[in-house]
XYZ file of C-alpha atoms in Angstrom:
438
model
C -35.702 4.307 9.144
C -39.074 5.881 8.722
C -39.796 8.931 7.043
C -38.087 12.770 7.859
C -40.715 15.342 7.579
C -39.497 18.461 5.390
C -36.284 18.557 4.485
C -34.354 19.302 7.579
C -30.353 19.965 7.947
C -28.024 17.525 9.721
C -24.375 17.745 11.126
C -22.593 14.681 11.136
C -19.039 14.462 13.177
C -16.561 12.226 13.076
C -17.172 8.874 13.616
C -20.802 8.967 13.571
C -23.242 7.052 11.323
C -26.580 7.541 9.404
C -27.569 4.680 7.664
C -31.273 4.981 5.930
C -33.126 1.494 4.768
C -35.212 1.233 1.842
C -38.613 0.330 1.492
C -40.158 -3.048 2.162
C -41.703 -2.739 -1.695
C -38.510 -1.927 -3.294
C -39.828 1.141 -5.289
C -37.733 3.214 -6.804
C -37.069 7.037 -5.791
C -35.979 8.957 -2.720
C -38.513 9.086 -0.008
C -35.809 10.695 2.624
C -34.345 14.220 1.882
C -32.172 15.880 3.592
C -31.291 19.816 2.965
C -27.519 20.692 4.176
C -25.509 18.082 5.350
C -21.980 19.024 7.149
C -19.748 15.700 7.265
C -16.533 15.904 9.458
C -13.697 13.920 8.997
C -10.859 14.642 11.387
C -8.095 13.391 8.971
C -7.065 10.755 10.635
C -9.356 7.974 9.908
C -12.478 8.592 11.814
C -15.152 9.967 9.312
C -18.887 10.246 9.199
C -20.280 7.703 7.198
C -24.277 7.712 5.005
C -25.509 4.806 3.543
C -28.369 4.425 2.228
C -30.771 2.345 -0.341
C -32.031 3.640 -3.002
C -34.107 6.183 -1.349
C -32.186 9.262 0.250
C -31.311 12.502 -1.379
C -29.458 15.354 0.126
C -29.651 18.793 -1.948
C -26.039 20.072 -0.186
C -23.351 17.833 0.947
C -20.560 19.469 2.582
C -17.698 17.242 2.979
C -14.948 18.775 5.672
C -11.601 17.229 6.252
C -8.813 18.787 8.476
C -5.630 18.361 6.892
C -2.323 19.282 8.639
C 0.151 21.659 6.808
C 2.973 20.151 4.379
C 1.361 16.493 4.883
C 0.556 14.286 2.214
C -3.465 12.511 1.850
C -4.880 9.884 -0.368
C -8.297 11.319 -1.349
C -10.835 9.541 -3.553
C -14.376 10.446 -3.645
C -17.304 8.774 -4.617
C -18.841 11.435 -7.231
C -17.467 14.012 -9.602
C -16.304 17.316 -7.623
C -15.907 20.339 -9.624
C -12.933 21.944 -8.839
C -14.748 25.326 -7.806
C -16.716 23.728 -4.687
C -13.584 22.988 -3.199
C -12.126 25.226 -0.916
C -9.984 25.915 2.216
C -11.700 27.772 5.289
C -8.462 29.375 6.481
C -7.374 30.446 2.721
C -4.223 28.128 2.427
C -2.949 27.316 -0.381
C -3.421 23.267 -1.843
C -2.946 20.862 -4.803
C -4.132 17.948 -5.906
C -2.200 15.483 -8.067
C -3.083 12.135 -9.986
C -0.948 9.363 -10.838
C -0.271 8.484 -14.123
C 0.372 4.515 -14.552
C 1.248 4.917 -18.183
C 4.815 6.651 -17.466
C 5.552 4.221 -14.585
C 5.406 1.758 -17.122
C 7.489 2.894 -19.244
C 9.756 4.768 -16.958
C 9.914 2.740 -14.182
C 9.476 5.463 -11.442
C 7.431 8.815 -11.303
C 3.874 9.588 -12.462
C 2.870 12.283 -10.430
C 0.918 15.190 -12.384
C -1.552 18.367 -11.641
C -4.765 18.199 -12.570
C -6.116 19.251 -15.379
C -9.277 18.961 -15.976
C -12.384 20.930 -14.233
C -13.023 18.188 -11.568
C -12.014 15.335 -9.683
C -13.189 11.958 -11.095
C -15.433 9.753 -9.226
C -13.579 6.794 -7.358
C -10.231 7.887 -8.730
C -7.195 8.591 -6.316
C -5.455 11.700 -5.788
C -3.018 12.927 -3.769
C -3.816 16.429 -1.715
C -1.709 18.654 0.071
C -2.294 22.293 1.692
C 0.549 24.733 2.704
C -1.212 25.047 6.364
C -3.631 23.380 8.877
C -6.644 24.082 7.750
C -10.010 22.173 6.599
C -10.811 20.957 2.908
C -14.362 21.389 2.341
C -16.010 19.683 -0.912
C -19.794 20.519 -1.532
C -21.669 18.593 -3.895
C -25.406 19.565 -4.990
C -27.853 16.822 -5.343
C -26.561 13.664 -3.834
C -28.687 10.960 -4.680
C -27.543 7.272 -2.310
C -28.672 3.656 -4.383
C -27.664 0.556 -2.938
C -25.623 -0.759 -5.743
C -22.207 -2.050 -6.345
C -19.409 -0.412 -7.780
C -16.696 -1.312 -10.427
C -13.352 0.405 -10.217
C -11.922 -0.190 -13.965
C -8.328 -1.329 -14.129
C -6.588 -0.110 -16.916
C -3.343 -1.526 -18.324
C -0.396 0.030 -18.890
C 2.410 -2.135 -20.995
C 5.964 -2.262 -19.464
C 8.868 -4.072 -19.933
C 9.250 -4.698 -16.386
C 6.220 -6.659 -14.651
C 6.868 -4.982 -11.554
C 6.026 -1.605 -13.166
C 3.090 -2.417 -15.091
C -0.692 -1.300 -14.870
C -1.050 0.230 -11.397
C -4.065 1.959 -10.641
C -4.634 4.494 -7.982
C -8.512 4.590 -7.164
C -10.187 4.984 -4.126
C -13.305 3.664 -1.925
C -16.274 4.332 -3.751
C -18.662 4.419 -0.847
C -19.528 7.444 1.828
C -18.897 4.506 4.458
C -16.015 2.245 5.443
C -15.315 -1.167 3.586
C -13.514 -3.762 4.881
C -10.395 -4.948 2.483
C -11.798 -8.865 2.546
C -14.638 -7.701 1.492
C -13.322 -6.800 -2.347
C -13.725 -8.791 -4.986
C -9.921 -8.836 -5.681
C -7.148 -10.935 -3.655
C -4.394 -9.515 -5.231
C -1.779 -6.938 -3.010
C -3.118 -3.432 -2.262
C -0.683 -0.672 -1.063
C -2.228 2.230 0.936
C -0.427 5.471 2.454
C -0.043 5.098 6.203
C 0.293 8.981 6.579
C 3.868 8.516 6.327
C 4.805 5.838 3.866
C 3.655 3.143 1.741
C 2.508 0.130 3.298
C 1.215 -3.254 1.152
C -1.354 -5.433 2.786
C -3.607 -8.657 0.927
C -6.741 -9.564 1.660
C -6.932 -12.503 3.367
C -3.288 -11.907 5.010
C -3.993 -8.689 6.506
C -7.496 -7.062 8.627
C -7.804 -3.497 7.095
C -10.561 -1.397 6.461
C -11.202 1.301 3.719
C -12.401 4.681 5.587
C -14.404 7.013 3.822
C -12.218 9.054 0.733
C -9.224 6.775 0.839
C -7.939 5.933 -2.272
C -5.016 2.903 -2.705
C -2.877 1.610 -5.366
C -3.495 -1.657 -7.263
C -1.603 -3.540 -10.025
C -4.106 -4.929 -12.845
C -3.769 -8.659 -12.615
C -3.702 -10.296 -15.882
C -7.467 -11.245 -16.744
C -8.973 -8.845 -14.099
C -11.152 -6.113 -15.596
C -12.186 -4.228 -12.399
C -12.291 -4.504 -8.652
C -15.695 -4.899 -7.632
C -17.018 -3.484 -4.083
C -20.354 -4.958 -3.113
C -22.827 -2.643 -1.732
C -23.851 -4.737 1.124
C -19.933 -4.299 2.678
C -20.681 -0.445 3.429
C -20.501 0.112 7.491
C -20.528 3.034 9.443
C -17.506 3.002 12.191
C -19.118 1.254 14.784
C -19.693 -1.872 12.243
C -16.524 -1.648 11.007
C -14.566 -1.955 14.532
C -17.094 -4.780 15.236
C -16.205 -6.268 11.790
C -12.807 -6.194 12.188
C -12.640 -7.983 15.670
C -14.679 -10.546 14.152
C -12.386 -11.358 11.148
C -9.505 -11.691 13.789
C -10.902 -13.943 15.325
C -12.327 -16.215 12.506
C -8.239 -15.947 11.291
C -7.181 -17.327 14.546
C -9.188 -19.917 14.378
C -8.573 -20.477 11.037
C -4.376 -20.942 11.856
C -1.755 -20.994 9.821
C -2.416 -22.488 6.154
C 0.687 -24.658 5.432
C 0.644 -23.948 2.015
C 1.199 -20.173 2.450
C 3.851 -19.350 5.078
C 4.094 -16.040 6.264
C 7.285 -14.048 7.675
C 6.187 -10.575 8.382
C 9.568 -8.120 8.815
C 9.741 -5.000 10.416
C 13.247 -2.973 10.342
C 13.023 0.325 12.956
C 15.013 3.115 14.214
C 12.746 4.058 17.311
C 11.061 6.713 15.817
C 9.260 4.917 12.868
C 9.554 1.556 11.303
C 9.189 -0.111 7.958
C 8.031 -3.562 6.911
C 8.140 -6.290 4.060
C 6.820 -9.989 3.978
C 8.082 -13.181 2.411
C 5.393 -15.729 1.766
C 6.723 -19.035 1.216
C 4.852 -20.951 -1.720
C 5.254 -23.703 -3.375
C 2.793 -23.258 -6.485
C 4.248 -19.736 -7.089
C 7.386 -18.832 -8.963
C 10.860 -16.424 -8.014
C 9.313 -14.365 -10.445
C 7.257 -11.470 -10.333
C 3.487 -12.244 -9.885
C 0.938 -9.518 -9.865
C -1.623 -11.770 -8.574
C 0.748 -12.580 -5.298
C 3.886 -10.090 -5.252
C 4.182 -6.280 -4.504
C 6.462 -3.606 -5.859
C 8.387 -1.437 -2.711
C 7.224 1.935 -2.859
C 9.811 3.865 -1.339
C 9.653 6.569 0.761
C 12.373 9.143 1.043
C 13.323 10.029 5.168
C 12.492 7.283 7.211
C 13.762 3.344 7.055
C 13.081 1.048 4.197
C 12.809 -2.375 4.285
C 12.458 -4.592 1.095
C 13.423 -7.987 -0.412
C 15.336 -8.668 -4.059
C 14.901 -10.980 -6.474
C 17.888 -11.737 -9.130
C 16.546 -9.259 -11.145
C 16.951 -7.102 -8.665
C 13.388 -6.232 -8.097
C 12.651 -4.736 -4.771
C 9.556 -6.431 -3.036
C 6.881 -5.100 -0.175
C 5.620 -8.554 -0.292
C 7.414 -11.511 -1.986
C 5.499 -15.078 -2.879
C 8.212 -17.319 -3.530
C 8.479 -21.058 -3.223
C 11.204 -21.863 -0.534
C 13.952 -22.574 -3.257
C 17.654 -22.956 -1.519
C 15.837 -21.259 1.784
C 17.920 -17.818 1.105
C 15.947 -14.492 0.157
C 17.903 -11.338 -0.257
C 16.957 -8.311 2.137
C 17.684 -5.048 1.263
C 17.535 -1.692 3.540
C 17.723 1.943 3.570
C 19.072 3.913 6.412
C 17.941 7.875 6.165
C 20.740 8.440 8.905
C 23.327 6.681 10.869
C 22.656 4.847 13.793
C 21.463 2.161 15.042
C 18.657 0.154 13.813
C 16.430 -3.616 14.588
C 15.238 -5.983 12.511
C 12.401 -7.835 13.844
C 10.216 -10.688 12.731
C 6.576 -10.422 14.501
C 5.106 -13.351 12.877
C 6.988 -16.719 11.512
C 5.116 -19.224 10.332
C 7.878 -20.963 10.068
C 11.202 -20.283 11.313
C 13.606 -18.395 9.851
C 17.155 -16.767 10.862
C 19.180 -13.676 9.405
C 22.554 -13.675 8.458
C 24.485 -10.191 8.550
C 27.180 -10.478 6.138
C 28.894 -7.868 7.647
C 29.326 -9.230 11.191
C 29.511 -13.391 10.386
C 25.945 -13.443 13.219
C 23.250 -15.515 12.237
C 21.060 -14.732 14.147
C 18.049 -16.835 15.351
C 14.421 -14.459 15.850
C 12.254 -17.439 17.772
C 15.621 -17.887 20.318
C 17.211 -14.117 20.143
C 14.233 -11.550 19.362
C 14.807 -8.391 17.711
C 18.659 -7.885 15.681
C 19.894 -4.691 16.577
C 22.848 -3.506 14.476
C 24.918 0.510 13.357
C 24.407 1.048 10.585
C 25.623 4.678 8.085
C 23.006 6.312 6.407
C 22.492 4.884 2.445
C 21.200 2.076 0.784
C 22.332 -1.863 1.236
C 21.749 -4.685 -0.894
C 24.269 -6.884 0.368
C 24.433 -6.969 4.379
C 21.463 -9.397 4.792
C 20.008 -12.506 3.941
C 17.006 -14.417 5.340
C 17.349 -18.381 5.603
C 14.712 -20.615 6.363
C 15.562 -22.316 9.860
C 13.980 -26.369 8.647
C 16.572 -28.384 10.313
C 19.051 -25.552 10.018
C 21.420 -27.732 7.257
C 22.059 -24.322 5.475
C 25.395 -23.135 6.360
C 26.989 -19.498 6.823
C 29.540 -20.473 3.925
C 26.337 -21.907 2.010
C 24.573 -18.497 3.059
C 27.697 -16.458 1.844
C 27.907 -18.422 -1.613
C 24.538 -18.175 -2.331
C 24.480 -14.278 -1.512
C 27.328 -13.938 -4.021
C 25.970 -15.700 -6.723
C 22.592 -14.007 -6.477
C 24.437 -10.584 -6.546
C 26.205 -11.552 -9.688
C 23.290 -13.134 -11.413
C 21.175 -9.789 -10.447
C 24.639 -7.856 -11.947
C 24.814 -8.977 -15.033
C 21.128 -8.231 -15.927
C 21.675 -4.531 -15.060
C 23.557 -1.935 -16.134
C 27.764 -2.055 -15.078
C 29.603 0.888 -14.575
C 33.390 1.150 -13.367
C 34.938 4.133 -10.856
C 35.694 5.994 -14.786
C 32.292 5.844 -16.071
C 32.949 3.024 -18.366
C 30.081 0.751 -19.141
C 30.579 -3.243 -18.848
C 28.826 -6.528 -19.283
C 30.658 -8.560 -16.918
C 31.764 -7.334 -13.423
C 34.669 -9.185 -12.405
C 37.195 -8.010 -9.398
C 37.111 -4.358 -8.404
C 34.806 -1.814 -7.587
C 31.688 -1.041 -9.864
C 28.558 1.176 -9.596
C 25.851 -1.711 -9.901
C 22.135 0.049 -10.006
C 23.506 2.848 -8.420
C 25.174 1.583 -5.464
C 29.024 0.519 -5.247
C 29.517 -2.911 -5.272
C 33.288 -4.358 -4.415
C 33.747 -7.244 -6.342
């Protein structure tokens, strides 16, 4: 606080803070300016963070983020960049794609497309990659910081499936960190891990926002925006302090009986995968957008997922308890072998591995560890809910069956000679693109 003679230059790296109060009368204006700024961000979460109140300006901001070669970020920015301030310092090349929600609604996959215009839109996501290691720089003239909030529009996007419908891809619209609680939305959010696509909730899971990460939403029906208060902008510091804090309120807070969580993680050693199943009574088997999220896949490295009779796929799957059975499908990128875990039970809960006959108990075994060949598999697992364990194997196996078939005949049947079918009866079909033997 206080005021900067001049209009000096600053450096900012990684991880370090500047955070510039307003003044005690609330008048309007900046009364702090700063000339050229340099902001480092190392590309791996640790950023320098400004916030300020209604009275800072900055006449240069350079924003520089090292990216690594061939890897995938989720960049969002809080103003409009033109495309010419953005540059590479080492020369290589880069792109920068947006998602387009309208043709995953009506496709049901894709969405992925160059930009176009002459700059990047404030608070809207993209995807960047550069064919080397190198460092993105982004200067924007004339930065002006007011404490205000921001409203990320959602905008719909009609599709026949729910589970394809409306999602968004925007971004933090803060030069700070923001803590996921924090929001003003409670529905899933999926972020990019630097690997794959993970779903979190707020309220479920602690996870803060770092400066210029963008995330993908699904409108909720009767939700017009997500709203980010401006008094939830911290610098690093607060946010680790932040974060420890919410922990610990959670443990405290316990388990809430009417939301159960069963977290899932499947692995191969070198990287894992996860999905949750929330059992809840005053939700439905059916897709929610206010509770459920869609899988994204990710091509390479283990997928884990539930299904639904329709045969949606599921990151995180509200469902009231039902007959205590919830399909579990995987994918294995090679063969091998491979664990399925369950970190956190709020209540317990076994899987059953078609394949082998093993239930298998996770509060009284641990981790499963089973072979598996490289490809997808719908119908290998099931996860029951333990209660007083009255659900059978046979019941299991029955119930797996009927699901399959129920999930069958909503889809598309082919047979081994290409011709289509309502009905799959015995033989061997190609059911959603996997072979099925009936």
């Amino acid at each position: 606080t206080g005021y900067i003679e001049g209009t000096p230059d600053a450096d900012m790296h990684p991880g370090s803070g500047l955070i510039v109060s307003g003044d005690d009368n609330g008048s309007e204006g900046p009364k702090q300016n700063l000339g050229d700024v340099n902001l480092e961000d190392d590309g791996e979460g640790n950023s320098a963070a400004i916030i300020g109140d209604q009275n800072l300006h900055i006449d240069n901001l350079h924003v520089r983020i090292n990216v690594k070669g061939g890897r995938w970020y989720f960049f969002a920015f809080p103003w409009d960049v033109p495309l010419d301030k953005i540059s590479m310092d080492n020369g290589s090349d880069y792109v920068f794609r947006y998602y387009d929600g309208e043709e995953r609604a009506k496709k049901g996959n894709g969405g992925w497309k160059d930009v176009k215009e002459k700059h990047l839109k404030a608070a809207r996501g993209y995807i960047f990659q550069s064919s080397g290691n190198d460092v993105l720089v982004l200067s924007i003239e004339d930065v002006k910081f007011k404490k205000e909030d921001k409203y990320n529009e959602l905008v719909t996007h009609v599709s026949e499936n729910l589970n394809d419908a409306s999602w968004n891809l925007m971004g933090n619209p803060y030069l700070s960190y923001y803590d996921l609680a924090d929001m003003d939305y409670t529905a899933p959010v999926t972020v990019w891990d630097g690997e794959k696509y993970v779903a979190i909730r707020p309220g479920d899971d602690d996870y803060q926002f770092t400066p210029y990460e963008a995330f993908f939403v699904q409108k909720p029906e009767g939700e017009e925006s997500v709203t980010f208060s401006a008094d939830g902008q911290m610098t690093k510091t607060q946010a680790e302090t932040d974060k420890l804090q919410k922990a610990a309120a959670r443990r405290v807070r316990g388990i809430d009986p009417q939301r159960l969580l069963v977290n899932m993680v499947l692995s191969n050693d070198i990287t894992e995968d996860r999905t949750r199943v929330v059992f809840n009574e005053r939700t439905t088997h059916n897709y929610e957008t206010a509770c459920d999220a869609a899988k994204f896949e990710t091509a390479g490295i283990p997928q884990l997922y539930t299904i639904d009779n329709e045969g949606v796929r599921y990151a995180i799957n509200e469902r009231p308890v039902g007959n205590g059975v919830v399909l579990i499908g995987y994918t294995a990128p090679a063969p091998g072998y491979y664990t399925i875990d369950a970190p956190r039970m709020d209540t317990k809960v076994y899987l059953y591995d078609a394949q082998t006959g093993e239930k298998h108990h996770f509060d009284e075994d641990g981790e499963y560890s089973f072979y598996s060949e490289a490809g997808t598999f719908e119908r290998r697992f099931s996860l029951g809910v333990r209660g007083d364990d009255t659900t059978g194997i046979e019941e299991m196996e029955d119930d797996m069956e009927q699901s399959t078939d129920e999930r069958a005949e909503s889809q598309t049947i082919y047979d081994l000679q290409g011709r289509k079918h309502q009905r799959s009866h015995k033989g061997i079909y190609i059911i959603n693109g996997e072979k099925v033997v009936k």
